[in-house]
mmCIF file of C-alpha atoms (C1' of nucleotides) in Angstrom:
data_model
loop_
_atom_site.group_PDB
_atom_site.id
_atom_site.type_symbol
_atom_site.label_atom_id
_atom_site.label_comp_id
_atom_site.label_asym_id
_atom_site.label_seq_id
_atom_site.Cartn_x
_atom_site.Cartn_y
_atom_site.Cartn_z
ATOM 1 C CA UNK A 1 0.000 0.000 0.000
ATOM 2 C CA UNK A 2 3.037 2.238 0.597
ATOM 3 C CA UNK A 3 3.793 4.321 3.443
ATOM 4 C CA UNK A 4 3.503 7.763 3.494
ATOM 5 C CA UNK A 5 6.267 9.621 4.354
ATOM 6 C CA UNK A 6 6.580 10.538 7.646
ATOM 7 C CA UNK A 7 6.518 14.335 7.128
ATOM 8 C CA UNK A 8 6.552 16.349 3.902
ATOM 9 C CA UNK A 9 10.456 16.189 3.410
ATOM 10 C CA UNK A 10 10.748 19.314 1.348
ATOM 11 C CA UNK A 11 12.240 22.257 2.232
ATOM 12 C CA UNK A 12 12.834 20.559 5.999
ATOM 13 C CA UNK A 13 16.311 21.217 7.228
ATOM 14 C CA UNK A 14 18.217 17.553 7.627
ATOM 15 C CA UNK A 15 21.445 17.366 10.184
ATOM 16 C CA UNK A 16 22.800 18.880 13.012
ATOM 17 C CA UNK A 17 20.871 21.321 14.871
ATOM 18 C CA UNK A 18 21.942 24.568 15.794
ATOM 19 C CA UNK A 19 21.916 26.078 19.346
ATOM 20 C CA UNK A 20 18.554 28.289 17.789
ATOM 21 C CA UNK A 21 16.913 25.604 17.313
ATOM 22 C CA UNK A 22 17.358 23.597 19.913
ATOM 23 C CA UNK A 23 16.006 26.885 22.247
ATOM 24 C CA UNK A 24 13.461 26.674 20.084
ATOM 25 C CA UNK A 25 12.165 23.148 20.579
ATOM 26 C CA UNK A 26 13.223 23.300 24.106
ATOM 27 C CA UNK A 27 10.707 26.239 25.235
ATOM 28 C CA UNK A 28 7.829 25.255 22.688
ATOM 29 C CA UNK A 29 8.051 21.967 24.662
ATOM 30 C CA UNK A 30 8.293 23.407 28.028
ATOM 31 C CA UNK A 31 5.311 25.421 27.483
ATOM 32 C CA UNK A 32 2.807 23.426 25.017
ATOM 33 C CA UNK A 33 4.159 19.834 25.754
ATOM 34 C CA UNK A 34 4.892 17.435 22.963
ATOM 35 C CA UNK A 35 0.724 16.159 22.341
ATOM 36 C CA UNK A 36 1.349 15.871 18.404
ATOM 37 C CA UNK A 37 5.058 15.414 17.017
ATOM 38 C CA UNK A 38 4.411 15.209 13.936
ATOM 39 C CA UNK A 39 2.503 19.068 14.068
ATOM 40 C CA UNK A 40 5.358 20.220 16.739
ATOM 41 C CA UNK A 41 7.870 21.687 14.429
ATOM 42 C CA UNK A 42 4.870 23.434 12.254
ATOM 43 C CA UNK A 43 3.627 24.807 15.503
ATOM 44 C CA UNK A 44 6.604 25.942 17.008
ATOM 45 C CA UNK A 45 8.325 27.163 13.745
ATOM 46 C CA UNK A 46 10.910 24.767 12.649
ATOM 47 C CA UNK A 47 11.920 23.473 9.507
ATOM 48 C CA UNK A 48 12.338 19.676 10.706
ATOM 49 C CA UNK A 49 10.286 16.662 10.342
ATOM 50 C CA UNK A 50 8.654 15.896 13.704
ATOM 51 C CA UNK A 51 10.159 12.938 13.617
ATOM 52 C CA UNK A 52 13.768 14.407 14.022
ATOM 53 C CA UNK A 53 12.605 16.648 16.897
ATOM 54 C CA UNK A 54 11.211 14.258 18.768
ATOM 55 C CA UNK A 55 15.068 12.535 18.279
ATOM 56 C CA UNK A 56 16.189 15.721 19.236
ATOM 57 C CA UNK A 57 14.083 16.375 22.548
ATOM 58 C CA UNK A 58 14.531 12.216 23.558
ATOM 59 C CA UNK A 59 17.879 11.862 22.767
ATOM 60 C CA UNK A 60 19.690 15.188 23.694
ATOM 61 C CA UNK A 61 17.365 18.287 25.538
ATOM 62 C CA UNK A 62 14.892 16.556 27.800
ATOM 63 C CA UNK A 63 16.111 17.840 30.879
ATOM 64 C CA UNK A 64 16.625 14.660 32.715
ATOM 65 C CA UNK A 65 19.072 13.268 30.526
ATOM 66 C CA UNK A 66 22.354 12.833 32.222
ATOM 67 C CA UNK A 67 25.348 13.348 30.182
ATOM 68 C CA UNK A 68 29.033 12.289 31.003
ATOM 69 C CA UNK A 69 30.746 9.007 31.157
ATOM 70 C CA UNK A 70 29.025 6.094 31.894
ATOM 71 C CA UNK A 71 30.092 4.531 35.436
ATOM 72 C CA UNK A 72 31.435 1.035 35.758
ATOM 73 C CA UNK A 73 27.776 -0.220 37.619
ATOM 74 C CA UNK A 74 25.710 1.464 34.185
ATOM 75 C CA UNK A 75 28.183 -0.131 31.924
ATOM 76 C CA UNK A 76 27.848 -3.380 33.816
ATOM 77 C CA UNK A 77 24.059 -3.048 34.047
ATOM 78 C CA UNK A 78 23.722 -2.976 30.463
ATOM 79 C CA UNK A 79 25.814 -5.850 29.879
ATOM 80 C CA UNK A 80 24.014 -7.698 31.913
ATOM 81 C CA UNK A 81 20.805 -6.794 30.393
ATOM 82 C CA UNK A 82 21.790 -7.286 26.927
ATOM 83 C CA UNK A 83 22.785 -11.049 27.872
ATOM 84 C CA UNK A 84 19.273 -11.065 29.326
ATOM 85 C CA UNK A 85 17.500 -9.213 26.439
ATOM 86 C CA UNK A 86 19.571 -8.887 23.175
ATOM 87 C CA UNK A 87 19.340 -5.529 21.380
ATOM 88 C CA UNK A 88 16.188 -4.187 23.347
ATOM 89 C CA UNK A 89 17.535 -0.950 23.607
ATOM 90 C CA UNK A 90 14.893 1.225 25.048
ATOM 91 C CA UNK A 91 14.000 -1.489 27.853
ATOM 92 C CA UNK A 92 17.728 -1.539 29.019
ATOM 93 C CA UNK A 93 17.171 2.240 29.015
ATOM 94 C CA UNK A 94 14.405 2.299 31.171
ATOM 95 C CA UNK A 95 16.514 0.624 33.692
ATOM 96 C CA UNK A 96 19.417 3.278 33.114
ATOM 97 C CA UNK A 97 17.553 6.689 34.280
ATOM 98 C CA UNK A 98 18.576 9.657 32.646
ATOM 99 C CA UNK A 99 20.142 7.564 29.649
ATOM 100 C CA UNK A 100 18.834 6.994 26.322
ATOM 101 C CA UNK A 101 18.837 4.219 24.033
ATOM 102 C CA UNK A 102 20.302 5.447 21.184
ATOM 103 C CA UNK A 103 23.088 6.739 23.777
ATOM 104 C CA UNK A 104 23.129 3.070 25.021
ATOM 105 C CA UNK A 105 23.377 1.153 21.951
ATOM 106 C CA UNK A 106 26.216 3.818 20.885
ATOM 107 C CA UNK A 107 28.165 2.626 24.195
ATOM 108 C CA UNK A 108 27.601 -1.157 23.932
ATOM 109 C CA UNK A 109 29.067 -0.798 19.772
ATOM 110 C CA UNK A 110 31.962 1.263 20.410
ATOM 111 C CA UNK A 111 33.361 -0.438 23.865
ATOM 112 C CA UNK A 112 30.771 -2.828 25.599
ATOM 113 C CA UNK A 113 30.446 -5.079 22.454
ATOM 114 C CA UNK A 114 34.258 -5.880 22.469
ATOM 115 C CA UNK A 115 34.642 -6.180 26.377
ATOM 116 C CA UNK A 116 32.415 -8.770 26.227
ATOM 117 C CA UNK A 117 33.583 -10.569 23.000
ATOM 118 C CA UNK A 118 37.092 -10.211 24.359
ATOM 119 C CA UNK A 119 35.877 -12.206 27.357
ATOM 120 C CA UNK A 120 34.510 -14.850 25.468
ATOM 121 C CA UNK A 121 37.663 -15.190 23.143
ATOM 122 C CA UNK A 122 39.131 -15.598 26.280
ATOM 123 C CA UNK A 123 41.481 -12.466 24.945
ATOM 124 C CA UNK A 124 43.110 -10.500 27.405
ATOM 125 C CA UNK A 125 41.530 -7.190 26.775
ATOM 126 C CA UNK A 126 45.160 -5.299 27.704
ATOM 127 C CA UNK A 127 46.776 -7.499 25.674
ATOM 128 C CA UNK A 128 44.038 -7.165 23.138
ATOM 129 C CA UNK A 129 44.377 -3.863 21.796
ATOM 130 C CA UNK A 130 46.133 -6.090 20.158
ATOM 131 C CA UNK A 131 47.088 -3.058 21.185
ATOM 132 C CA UNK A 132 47.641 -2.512 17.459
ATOM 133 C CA UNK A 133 49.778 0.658 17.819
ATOM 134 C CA UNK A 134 49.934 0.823 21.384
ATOM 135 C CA UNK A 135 47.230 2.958 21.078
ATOM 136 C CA UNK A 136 45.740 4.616 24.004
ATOM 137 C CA UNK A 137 42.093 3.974 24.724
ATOM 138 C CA UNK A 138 40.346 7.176 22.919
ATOM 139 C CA UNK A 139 37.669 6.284 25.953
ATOM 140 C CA UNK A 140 40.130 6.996 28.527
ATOM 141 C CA UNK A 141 40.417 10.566 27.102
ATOM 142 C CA UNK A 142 37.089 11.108 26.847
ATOM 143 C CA UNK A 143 36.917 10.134 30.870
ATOM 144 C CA UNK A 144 34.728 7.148 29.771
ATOM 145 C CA UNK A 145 35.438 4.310 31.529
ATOM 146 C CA UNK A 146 36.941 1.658 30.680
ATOM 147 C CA UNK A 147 37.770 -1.514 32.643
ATOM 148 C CA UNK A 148 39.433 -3.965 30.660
ATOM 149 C CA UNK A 149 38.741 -6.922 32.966
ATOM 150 C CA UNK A 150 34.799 -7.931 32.633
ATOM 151 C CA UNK A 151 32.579 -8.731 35.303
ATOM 152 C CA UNK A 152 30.370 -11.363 34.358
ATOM 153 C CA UNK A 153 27.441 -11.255 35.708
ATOM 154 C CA UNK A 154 26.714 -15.041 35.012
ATOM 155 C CA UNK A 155 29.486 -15.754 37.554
ATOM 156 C CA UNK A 156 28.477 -13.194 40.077
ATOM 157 C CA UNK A 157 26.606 -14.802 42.856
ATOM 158 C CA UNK A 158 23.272 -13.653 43.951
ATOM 159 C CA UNK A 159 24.232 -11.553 46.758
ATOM 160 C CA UNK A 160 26.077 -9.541 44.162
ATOM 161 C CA UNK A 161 24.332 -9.405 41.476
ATOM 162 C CA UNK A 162 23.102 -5.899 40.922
ATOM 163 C CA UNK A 163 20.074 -4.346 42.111
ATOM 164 C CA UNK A 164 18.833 -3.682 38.546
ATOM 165 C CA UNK A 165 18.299 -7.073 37.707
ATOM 166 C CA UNK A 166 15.798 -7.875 39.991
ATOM 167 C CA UNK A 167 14.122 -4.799 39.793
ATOM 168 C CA UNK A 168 13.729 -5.700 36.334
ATOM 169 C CA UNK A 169 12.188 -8.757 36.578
ATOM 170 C CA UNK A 170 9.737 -6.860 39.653
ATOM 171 C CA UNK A 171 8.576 -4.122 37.420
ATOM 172 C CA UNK A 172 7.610 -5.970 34.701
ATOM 173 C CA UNK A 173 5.693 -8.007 36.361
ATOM 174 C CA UNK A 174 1.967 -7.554 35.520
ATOM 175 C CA UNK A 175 -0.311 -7.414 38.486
ATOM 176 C CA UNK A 176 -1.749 -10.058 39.395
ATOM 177 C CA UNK A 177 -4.901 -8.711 38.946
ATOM 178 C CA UNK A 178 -4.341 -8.576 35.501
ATOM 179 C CA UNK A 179 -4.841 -12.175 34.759
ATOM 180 C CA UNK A 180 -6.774 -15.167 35.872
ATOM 181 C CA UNK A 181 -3.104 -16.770 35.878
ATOM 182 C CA UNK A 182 -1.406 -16.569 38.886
ATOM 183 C CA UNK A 183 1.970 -18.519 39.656
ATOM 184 C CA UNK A 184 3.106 -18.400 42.750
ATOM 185 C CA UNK A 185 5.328 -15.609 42.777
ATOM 186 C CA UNK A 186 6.067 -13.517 46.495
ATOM 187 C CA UNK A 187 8.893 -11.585 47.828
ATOM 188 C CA UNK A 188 9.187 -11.360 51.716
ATOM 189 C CA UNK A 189 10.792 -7.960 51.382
ATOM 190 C CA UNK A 190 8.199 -5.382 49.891
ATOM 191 C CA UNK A 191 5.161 -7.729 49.432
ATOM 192 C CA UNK A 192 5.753 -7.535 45.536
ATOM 193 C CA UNK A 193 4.123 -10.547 43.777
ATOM 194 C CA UNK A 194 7.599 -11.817 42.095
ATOM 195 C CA UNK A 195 9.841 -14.470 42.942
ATOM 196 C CA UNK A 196 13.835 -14.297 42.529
ATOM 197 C CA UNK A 197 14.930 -16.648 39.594
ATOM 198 C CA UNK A 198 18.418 -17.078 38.777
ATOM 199 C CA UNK A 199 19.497 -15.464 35.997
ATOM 200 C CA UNK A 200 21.789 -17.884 34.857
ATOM 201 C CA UNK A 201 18.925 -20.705 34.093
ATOM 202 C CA UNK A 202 17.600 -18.486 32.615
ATOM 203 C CA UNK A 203 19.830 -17.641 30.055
ATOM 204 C CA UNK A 204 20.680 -21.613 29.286
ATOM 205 C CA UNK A 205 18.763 -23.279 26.973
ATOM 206 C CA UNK A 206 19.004 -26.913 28.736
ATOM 207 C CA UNK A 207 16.946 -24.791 31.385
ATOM 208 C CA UNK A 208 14.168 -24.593 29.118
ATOM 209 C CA UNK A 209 14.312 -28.063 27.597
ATOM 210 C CA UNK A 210 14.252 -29.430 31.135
ATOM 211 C CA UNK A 211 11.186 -26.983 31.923
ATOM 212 C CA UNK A 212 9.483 -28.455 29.121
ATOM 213 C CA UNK A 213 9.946 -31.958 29.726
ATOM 214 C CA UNK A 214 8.281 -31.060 33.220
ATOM 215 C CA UNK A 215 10.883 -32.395 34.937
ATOM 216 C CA UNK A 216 13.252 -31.108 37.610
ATOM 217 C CA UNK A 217 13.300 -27.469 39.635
ATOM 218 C CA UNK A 218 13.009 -25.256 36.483
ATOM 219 C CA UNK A 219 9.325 -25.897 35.936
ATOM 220 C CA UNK A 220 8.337 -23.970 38.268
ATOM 221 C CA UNK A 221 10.843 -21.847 37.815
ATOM 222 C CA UNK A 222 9.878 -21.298 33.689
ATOM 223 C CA UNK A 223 6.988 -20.301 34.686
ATOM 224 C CA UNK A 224 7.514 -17.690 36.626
ATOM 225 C CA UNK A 225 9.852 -16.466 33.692
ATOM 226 C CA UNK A 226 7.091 -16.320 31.202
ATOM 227 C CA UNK A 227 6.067 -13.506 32.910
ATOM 228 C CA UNK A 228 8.807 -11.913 31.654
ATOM 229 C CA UNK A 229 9.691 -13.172 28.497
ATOM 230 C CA UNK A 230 10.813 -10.418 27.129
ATOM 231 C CA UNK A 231 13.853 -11.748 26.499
ATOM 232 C CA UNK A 232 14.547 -13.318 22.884
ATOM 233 C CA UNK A 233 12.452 -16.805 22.806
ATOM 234 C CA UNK A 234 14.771 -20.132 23.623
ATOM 235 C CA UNK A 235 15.600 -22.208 20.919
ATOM 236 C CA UNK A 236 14.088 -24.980 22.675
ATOM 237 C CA UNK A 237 10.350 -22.812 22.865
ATOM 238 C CA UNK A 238 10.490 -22.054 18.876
ATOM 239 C CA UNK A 239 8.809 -25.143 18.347
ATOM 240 C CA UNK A 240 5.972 -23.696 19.955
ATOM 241 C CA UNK A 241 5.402 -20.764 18.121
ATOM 242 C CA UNK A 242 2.569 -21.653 15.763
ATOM 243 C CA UNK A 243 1.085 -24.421 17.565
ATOM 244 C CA UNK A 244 -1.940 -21.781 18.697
ATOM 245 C CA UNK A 245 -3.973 -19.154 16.301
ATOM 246 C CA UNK A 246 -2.655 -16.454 19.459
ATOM 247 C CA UNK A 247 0.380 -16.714 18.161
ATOM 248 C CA UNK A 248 2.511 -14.855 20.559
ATOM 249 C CA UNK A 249 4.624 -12.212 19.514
ATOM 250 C CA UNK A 250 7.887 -13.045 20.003
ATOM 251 C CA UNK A 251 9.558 -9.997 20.985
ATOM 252 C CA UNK A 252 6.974 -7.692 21.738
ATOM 253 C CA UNK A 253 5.681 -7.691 25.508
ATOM 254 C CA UNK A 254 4.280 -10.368 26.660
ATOM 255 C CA UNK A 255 2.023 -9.001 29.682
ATOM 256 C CA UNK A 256 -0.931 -8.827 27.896
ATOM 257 C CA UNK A 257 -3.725 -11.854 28.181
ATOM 258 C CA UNK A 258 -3.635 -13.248 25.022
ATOM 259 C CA UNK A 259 0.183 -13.897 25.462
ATOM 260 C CA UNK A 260 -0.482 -15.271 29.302
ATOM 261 C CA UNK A 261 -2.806 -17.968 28.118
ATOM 262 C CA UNK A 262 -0.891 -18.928 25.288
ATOM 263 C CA UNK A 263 2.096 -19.319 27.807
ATOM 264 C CA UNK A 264 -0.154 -21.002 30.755
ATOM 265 C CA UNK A 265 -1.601 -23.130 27.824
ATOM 266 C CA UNK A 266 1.932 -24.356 26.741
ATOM 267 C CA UNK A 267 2.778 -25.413 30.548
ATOM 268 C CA UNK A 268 -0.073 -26.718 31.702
ATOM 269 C CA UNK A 269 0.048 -28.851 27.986
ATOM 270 C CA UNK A 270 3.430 -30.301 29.119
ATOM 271 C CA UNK A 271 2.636 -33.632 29.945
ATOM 272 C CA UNK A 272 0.311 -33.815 26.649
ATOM 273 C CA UNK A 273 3.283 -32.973 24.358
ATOM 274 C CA UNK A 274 4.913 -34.984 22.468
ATOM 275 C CA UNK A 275 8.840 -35.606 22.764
ATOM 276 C CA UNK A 276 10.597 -32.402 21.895
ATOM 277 C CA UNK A 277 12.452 -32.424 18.614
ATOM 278 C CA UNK A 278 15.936 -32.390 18.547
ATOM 279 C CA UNK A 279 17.691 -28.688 17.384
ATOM 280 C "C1'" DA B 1 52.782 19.580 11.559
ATOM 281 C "C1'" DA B 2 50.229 16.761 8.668
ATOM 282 C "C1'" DG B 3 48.001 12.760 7.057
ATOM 283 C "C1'" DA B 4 45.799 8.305 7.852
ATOM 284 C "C1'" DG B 5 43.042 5.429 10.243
ATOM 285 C "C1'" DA B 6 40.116 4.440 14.166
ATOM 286 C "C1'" DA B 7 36.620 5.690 17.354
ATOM 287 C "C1'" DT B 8 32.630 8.184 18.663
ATOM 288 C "C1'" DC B 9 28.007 9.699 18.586
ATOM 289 C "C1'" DA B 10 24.153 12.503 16.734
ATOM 290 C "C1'" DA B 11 20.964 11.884 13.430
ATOM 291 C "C1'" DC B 12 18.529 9.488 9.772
ATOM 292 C "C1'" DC B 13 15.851 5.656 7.860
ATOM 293 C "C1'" DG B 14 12.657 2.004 7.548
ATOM 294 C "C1'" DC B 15 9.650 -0.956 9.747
ATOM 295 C "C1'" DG B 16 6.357 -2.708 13.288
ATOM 296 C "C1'" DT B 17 2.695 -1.641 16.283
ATOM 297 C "C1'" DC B 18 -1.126 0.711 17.989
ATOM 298 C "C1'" DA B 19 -5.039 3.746 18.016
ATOM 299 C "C1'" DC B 20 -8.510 5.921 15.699
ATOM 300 C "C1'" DC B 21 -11.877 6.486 12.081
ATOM 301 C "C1'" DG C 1 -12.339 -5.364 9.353
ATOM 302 C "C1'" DG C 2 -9.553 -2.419 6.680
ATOM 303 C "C1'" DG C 3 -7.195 1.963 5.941
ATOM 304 C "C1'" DT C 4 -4.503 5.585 7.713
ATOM 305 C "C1'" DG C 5 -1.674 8.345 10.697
ATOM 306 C "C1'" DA C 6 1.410 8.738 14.536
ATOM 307 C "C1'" DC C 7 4.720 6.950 17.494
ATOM 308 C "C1'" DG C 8 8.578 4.271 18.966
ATOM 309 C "C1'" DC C 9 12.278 1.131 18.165
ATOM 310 C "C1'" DG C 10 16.512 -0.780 16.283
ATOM 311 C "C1'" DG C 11 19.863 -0.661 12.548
ATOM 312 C "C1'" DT C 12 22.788 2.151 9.997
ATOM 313 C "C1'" DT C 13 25.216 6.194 8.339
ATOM 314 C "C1'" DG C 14 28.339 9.850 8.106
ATOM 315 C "C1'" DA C 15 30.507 13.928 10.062
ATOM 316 C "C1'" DT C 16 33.528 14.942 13.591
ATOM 317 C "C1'" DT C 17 37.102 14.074 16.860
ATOM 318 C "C1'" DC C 18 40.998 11.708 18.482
ATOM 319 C "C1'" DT C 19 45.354 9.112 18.327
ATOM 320 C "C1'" DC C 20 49.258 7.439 16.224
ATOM 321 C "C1'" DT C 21 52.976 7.523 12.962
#
DNA sequence: AAGAGAATCAACCGCGTCACC
DNA sequence: GGGTGACGCGGTTGATTCTCT
C-alpha cells in the first residue's frame, strides 16, 4: 500500500541542529508539551520533520538526561541486560535513568560489544588492543570508563548481582490482577508478587528443555519467567510458536492476556506434548 | 605539523505496532 | 475489518574528533 512519508520532506532542514533551534524546541516543549510530534515543528516554527525533533528532545534536551561518562555499575548493568534481552535498547534504558537508548546502543558498539567478545575469546583485553599501535584507549580521554577486565554477571553470585536485575524482573511483572493466571510468585521484602529466579537458568537453553519436559526445579521456575519473556524466545520454545492461532509475539511484551494464556496453555500442555524435537 | 586510520556519537531511515476512524 | 496516521524502536550512516605515525 506504501507508506507515506513521515513528514513532507521538502524544504525541511536535515542534520545537526543549531543552538537556535534547539532553544526553540526546548521552550515550545516546556510550554505546550509534545501532544502531536508530527505538528510540533509546524507549531513551534521549525523546519524539521517531527520525527527528528522528537530525536532531538529524547535523545539530547529533555532535561533529565544525564550526560558524562558512563560509570562502571551502568556499563555493567547494560551488559548484563543485553545477555538477558539482546538488542532491546529502550527497555535496558528504562533501567538506566537519565540515559537513552540510542546513547546506550552507541556505548555497547563502540566499547561494551568488544569487552564482552574479548571475554569470550578468552582475549586479554590489555593485551588485546592487540594493542595494534599501542594505542591509548580514545575512551580513557574522553573520561569514559573503561575496565578492561569484565565482570560477568553469570558468575556473580546472587548476593552480588546488581540491584537492577531484579528490579527488572519486579517491574515488569503484571499485576496479578491482571490475569486469571497466577503462579506463585512472592517476595518477603516489599510484598511484591515476584519471585527471585536465577538469571543464569535463565539464560541456558538446557533450562528450558528441562522446563518443558516437566521435569526437575526449572518448571516452576519457567513459569515464573514467562512472565517476563521479554527476552529473545529459547531455541528450545520455537517449536511452539505456531502451535496456537494467538500466536505470541515473540519480541513484543508479553504481559498482555492473550500472550499469558498462550504461555499457561503451553505449561499446563506439558505432559500432553509430544517428545521435543531435537535442534 | 600533517596525514591516515580508528573511534565516537548525533541523526537518519525504515519498519512494526497501535489507536482511531 | 480495513485503511490511515502517529509513534517508537533498532539498525545504519556519516561527520567529527581523536590518536598514532
Amino acid at each position: 500500500m506504501g507508506r507515506a512519508p513521515c513528514c513532507e520532506k521538502i524544504g525541511l532542514k536535515k542534520g545537526s541542529w543549531s543552538e537556535e533551534e534547539d532553544q526553540i524546541l526546548i521552550s515550545y516543549i516546556q510550554q505546550h508539551g509534545h501532544p502531536n510530534w508530527r505538528a510540533l515543528p509546524r507549531l513551534a516554527g521549525l523546519s524539521r520533520c517531527g520525527k527528528s525533533c522528537r530525536l532531538r528532545w529524547i535523545n539530547y534536551l529533555r532535561p533529565d538526561i544525564k550526560r558524562g561518562s558512563f560509570t562502571k555499575e551502568e556499563e555493567d548493568t547494560i551488559i548484563h541486560l543485553h545477555q538477558m534481552l539482546g538488542n532491546r535498547w529502550s527497555v535496558i534504558a528504562a533501567k538506566l535513568p537519565g540515559r537513552t537508548d540510542n546513547e546506550i546502543k552507541n556505548i555497547w558498539h563502540t566499547h561494551l560489544k568488544k569487552r564482552t567478545k574479548n571475554q569470550q575469546t578468552g582475549i586479554n583485553a590489555s593485551n588485546d588492543a592487540s594493542n595494534k599501535h599501542n594505542k591509548k584507549s580514545k575512551c580513557a580521554s574522553k573520561g569514559l570508563y573503561v575496565e578492561e577486565s569484565i565482570v560477568s554477571h553469570r558468575h556473580v553470585d546472587q548476593e552480588h548481582k546488581p540491584l537492577e536485575s531484579k528490579q527488572f524482573i519486579s517491574n515488569i511483572q503484571p499485576s496479578s490482577s491482571e490475569s486469571s493466571i497466577t503462579y506463585s510468585m512472592t517476595n518477603s521484602d516489599n510484598g511484591a508478587k515476584y519471585e527471585e529466579v536465577n538469571q543464569e537458568t535463565f539464560l541456558d537453553d538446557s533450562f528450558w528443555l528441562e522446563a518443558l519436559s516437566g521435569e526437575g526445579d526449572n518448571v516452576m521456575e519457567a513459569k515464573s519467567l514467562t512472565n517476563i519473556s521479554c527476552g529473545e524466545l529459547p531455541t528450545s520454545l520455537a517449536c511452539f510458536k505456531n502451535t496456537n492461532t494467538r500466536t505470541p509475539n515473540i519480541g513484543c511484551n508479553m504481559d498482555n492476556n492473550n500472550d499469558m494464556y498462550l504461555w499457561y496453555d503451553i505449561f499446563t500442555r506439558i505432559d500432553e506434548l509430544p517428545e521435543l524435537p531435537e535442534f
